[in-house]
Tab-separated table of C-alpha atoms and ligand atoms in Angstrom:
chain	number	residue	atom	x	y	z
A	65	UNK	CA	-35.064	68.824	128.614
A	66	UNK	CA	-34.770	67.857	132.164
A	67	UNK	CA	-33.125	64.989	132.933
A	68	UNK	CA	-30.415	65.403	135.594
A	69	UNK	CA	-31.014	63.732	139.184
A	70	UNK	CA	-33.134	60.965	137.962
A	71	UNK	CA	-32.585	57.356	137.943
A	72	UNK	CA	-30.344	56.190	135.301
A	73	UNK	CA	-30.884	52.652	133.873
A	74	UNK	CA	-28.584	49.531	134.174
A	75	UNK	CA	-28.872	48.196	131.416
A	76	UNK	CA	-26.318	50.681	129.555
A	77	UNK	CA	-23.393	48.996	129.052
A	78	UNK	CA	-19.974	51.656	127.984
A	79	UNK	CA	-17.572	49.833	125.499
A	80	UNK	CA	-16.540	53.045	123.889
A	81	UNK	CA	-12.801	52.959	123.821
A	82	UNK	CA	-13.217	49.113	123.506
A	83	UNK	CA	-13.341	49.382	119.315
A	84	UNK	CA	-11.414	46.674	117.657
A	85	UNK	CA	-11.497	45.223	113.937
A	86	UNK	CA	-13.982	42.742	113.982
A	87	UNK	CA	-14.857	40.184	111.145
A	88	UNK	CA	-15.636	41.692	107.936
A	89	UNK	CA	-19.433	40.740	106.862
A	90	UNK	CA	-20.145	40.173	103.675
A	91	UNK	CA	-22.287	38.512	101.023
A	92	UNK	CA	-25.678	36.485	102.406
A	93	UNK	CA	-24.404	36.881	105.283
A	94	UNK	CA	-24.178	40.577	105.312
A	95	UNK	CA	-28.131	40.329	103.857
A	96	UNK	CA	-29.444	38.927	106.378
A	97	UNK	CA	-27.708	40.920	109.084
A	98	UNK	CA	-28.995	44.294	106.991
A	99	UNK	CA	-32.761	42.442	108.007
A	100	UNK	CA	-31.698	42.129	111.590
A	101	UNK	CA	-30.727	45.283	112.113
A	102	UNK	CA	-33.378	48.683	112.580
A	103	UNK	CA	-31.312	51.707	111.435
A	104	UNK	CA	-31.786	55.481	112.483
A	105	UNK	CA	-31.519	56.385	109.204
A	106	UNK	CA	-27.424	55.810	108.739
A	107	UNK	CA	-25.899	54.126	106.216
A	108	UNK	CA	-26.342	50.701	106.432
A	109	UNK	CA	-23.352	50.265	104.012
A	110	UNK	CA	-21.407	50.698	106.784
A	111	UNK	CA	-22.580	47.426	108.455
A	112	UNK	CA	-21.363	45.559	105.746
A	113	UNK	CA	-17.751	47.246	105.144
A	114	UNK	CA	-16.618	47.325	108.938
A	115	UNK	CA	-13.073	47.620	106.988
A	116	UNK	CA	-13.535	50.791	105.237
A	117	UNK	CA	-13.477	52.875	109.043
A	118	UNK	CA	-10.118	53.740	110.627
A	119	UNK	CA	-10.706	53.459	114.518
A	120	UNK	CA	-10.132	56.312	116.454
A	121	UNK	CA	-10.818	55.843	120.171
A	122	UNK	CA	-8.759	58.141	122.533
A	123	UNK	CA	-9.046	55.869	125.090
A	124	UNK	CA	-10.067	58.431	128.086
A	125	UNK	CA	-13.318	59.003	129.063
A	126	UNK	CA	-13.789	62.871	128.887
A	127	UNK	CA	-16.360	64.491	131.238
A	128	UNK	CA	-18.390	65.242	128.273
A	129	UNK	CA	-18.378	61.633	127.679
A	130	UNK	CA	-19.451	61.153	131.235
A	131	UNK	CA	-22.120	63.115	130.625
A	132	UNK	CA	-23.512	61.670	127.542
A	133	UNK	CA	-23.458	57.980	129.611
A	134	UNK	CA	-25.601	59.487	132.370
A	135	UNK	CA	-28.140	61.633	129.822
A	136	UNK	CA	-28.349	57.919	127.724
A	137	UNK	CA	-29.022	56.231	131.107
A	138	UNK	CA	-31.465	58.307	132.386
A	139	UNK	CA	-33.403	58.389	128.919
A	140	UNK	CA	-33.270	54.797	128.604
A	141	UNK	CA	-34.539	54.703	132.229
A	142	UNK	CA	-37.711	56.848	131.175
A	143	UNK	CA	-38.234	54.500	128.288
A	144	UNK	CA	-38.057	51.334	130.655
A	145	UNK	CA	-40.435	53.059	133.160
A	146	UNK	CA	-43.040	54.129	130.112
A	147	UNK	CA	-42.848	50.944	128.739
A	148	UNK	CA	-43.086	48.801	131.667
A	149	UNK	CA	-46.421	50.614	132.453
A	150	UNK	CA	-47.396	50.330	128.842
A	151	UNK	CA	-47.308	46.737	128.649
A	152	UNK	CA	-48.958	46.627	132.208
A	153	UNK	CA	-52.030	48.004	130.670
A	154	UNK	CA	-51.246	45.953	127.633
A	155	UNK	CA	-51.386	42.460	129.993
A	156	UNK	CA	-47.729	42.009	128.856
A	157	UNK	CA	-44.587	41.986	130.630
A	158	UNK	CA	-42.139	44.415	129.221
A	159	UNK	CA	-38.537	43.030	129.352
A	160	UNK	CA	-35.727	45.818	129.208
A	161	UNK	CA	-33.480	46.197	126.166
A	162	UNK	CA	-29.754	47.054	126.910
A	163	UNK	CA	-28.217	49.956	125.657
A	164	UNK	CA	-24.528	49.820	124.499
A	165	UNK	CA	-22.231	52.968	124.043
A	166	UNK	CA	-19.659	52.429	121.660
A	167	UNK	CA	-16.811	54.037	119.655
A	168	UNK	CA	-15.204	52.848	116.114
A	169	UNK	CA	-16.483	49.259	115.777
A	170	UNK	CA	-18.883	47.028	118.116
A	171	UNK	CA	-19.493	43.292	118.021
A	172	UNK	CA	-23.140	43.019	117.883
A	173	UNK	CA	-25.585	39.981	117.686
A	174	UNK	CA	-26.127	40.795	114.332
A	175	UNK	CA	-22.233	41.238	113.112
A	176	UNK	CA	-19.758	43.720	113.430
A	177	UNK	CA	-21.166	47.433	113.270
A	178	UNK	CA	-19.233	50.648	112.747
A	179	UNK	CA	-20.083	53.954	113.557
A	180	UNK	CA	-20.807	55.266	110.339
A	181	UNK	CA	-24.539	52.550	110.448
A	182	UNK	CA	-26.160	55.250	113.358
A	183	UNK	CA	-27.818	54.115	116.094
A	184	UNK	CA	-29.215	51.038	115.419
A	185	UNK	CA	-31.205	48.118	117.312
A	186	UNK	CA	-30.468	44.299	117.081
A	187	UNK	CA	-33.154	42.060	117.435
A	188	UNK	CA	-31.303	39.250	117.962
A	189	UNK	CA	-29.607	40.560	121.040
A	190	UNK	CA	-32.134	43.021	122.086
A	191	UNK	CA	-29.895	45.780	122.615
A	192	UNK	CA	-29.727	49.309	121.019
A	193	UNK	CA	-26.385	50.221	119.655
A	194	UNK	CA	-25.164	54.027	119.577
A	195	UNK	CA	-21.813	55.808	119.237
A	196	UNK	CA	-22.636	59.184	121.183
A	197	UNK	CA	-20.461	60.916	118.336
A	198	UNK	CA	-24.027	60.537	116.400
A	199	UNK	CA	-25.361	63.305	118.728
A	200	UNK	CA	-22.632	65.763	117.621
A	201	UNK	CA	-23.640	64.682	113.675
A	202	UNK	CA	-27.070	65.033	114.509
A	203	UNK	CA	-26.568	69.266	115.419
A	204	UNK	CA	-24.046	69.430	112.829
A	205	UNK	CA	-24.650	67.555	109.607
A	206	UNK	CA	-28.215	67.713	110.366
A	207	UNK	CA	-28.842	70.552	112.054
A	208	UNK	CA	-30.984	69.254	114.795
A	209	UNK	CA	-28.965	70.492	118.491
A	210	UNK	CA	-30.261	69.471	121.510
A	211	UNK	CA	-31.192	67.126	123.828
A	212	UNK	CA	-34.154	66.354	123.541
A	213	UNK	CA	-33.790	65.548	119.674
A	214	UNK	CA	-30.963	62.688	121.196
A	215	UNK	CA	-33.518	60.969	123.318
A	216	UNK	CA	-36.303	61.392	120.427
A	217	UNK	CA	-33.088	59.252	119.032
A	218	UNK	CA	-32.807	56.607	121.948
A	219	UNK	CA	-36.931	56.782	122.170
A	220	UNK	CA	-37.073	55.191	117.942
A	221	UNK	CA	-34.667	52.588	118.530
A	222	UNK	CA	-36.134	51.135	122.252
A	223	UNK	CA	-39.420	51.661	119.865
A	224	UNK	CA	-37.970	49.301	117.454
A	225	UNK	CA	-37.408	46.705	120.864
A	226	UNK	CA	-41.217	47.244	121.836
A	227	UNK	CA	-41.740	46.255	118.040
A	228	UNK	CA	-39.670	43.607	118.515
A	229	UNK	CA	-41.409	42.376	121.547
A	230	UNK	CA	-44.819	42.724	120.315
A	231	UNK	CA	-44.203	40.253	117.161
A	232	UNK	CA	-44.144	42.972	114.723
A	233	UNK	CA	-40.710	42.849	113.511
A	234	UNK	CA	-40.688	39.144	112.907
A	235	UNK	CA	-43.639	39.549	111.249
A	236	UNK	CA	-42.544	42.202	109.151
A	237	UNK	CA	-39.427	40.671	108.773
A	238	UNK	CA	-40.888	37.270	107.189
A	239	UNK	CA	-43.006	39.183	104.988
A	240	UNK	CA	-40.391	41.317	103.625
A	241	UNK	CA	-38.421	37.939	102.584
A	242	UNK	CA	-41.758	36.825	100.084
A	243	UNK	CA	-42.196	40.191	98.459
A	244	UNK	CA	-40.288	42.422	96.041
A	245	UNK	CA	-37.942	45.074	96.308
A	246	UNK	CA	-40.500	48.123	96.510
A	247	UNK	CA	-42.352	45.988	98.489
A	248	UNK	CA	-40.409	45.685	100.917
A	249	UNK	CA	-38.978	48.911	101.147
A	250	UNK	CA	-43.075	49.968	101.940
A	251	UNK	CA	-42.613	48.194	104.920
A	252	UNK	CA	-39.860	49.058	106.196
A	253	UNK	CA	-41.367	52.617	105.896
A	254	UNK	CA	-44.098	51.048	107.831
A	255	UNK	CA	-42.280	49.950	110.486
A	256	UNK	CA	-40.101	53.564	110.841
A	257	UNK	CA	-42.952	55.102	111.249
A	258	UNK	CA	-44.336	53.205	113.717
A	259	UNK	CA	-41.167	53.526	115.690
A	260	UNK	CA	-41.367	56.868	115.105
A	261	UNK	CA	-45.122	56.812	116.520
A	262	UNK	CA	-43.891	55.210	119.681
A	263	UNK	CA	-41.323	57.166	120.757
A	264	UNK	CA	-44.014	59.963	120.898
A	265	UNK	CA	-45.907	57.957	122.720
A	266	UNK	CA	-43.260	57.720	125.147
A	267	UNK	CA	-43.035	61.289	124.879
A	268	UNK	CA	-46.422	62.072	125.861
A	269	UNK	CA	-45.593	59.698	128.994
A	270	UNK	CA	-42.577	60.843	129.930
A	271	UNK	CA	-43.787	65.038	129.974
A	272	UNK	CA	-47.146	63.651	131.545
A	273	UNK	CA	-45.405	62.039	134.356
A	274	UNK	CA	-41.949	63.423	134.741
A	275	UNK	CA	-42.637	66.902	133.272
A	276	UNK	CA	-39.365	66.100	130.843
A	277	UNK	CA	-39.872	68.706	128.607
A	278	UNK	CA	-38.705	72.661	128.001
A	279	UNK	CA	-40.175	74.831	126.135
A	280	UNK	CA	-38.979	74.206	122.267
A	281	UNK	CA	-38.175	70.228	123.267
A	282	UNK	CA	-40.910	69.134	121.063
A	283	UNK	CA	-39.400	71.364	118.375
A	284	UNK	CA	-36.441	69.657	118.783
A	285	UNK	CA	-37.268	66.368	118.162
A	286	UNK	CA	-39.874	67.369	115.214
A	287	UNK	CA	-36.524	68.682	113.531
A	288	UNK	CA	-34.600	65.702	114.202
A	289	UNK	CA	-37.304	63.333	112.535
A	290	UNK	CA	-37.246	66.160	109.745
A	291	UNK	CA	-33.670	66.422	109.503
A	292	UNK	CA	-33.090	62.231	108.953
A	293	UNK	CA	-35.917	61.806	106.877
A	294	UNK	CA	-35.575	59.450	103.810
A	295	UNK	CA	-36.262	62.222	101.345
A	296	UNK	CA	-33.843	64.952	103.431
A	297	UNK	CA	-30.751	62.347	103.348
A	298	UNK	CA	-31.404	61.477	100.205
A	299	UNK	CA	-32.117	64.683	98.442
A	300	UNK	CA	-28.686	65.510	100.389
A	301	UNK	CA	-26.752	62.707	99.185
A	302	UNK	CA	-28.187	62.532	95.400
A	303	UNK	CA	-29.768	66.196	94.675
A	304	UNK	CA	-32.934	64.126	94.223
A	305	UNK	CA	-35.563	62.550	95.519
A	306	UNK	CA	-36.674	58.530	94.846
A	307	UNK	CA	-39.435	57.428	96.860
A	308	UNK	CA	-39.111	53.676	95.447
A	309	UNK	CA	-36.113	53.060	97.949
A	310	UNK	CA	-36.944	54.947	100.850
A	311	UNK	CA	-36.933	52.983	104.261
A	312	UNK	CA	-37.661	55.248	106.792
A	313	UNK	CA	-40.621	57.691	105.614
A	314	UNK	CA	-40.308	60.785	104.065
A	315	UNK	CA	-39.774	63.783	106.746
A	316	UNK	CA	-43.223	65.047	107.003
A	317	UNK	CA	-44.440	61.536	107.496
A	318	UNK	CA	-41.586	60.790	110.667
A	319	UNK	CA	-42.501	64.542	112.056
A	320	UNK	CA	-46.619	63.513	111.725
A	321	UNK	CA	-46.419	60.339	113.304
A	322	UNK	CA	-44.211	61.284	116.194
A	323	UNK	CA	-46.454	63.940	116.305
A	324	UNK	CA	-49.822	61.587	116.812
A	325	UNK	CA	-47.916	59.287	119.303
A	326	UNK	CA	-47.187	62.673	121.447
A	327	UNK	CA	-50.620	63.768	121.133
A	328	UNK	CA	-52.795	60.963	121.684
A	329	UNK	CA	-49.991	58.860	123.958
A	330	UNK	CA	-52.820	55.629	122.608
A	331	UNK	CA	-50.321	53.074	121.288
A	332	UNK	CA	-53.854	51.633	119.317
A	333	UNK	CA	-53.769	54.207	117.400
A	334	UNK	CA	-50.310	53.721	115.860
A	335	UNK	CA	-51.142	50.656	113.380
A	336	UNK	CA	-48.659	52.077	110.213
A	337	UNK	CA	-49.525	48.730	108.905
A	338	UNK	CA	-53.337	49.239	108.216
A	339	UNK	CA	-53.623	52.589	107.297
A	340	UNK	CA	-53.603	54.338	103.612
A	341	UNK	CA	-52.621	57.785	104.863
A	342	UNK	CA	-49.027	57.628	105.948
B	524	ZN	ZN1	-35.536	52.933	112.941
């Protein structure tokens, strides 16, 4: 992927090395914040038992860290310059979501977060949250190197913000509070997807006008949606698969919808909400 000597956004804000033991979230409390909160496909768990994690910051920023702020910036830079276009044409007015880089724990508008949740956005704050060390999990627990499979990453969560801008998540949100269990797992599926749908649109923006992509990119990011997939992690975690609780879509439905944002770039014709053929 090509990223180096663009503009980097400044709206990424570096608190790695900042971790400390926040308040321990539990009970309602922790409820609701599990509805606030848009997960990469983490454990969410790890929201709610901030206590469980040992921090370990090392304090220095390594030039390897360096690197990973400026790749974030200039990815979340892309997004703001897709987006802002996107609403244009929309007759909207896209407001920019910060980014913050963390390590160990991170005081969030929606509670206390450890690393172990994934990147994750907060609605209530309108910030994306991401410890880089996800990016190193991502090639090796999940087998998915690259770079381009770590914006694909950055490119679902600011998808979650546009959701979150557009009404949908409020919406969803609401609805999911009236329904059952299986219910509302469908739509969190739902919404995944259609995160998943507009981070290829941005995609399909981003190559069109800033030629961002190598050879095998696309690859890349088709693994990472395969490799976090609700049916992947699971199968992984349990040696089985149980579609009644998945929340993010199995991995052939993330890798398909990406897919249909990146071809078509037509954020229309991402509705996960209306359609029988996820
Ligand atoms: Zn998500």
């Amino acid at each position: 992927m090509h990223w180096r000597g663009r503009r980097g956004s400044q709206n990424v804000e570096d608190r790695r090395g900042m971790g400390g033991r926040g308040v321990a979230i539990g009970g309602v409390g922790g409820i609701i914040v599990l509805l606030l909160i848009i997960v990469m496909g983490g454990d969410p768990s790890a929201v709610l038992n901030p206590g469980n994690t040992s921090i370990t910051n090392s304090g220095a920023t390594t030039a390897a860290q360096d690197d990973a702020y400026k790749f974030v910036s200039v990815v979340l830079a892309d997004t703001e310059d897709v987006w802002r276009q996107q609403f244009r044409e929309m007759g909207r007015t896209y407001n920019e979501p910060k980014l913050v880089l963390f390590s160990g724990y991170v005081q969030t508008g929606c509670g206390t977060a450890s690393s172990d949740v994934g990147p994750f956005y907060c609605s209530n704050d309108e910030t994306v949250y991401i410890d880089t060390s996800f990016f190193t999990q991502l090639s090796k627990r999940f087998g998915a190197p690259g770079d381009f499979a770590q914006a694909y990453v950055i490119a679902h969560e600011v998808g979650h913000h546009v959701q979150n801008l557009l009404g949908i998540l409020d919406a969803v949100h609401a609805k999911q509070q009236r329904v059952g269990q299986s219910e509302a797992n469908e739509l969190s599926v739902r919404l995944e997807l259609q995160a998943d749908f507009l981070a290829g649109v941005w995609a399909h923006y981003a190559d069109k006008t800033l030629n961002v992509l190598d050879p095998g990119d696309l690859e890349e990011a088709l693994a990472a949606a395969t490799a976090i997939g609700d049916d992947k992690l699971q199968q992984e975690a349990q040696g089985r698969v149980v579609p009644d609780t998945f929340t993010h879509g199995t991995s052939a439905q993330r890798t398909r919808w990406f897919k249909l944002g990146y071809d078509t770039g037509d954020v229309q014709r991402g509705d996960t909400f209306n359609t029988s053929r996820l």
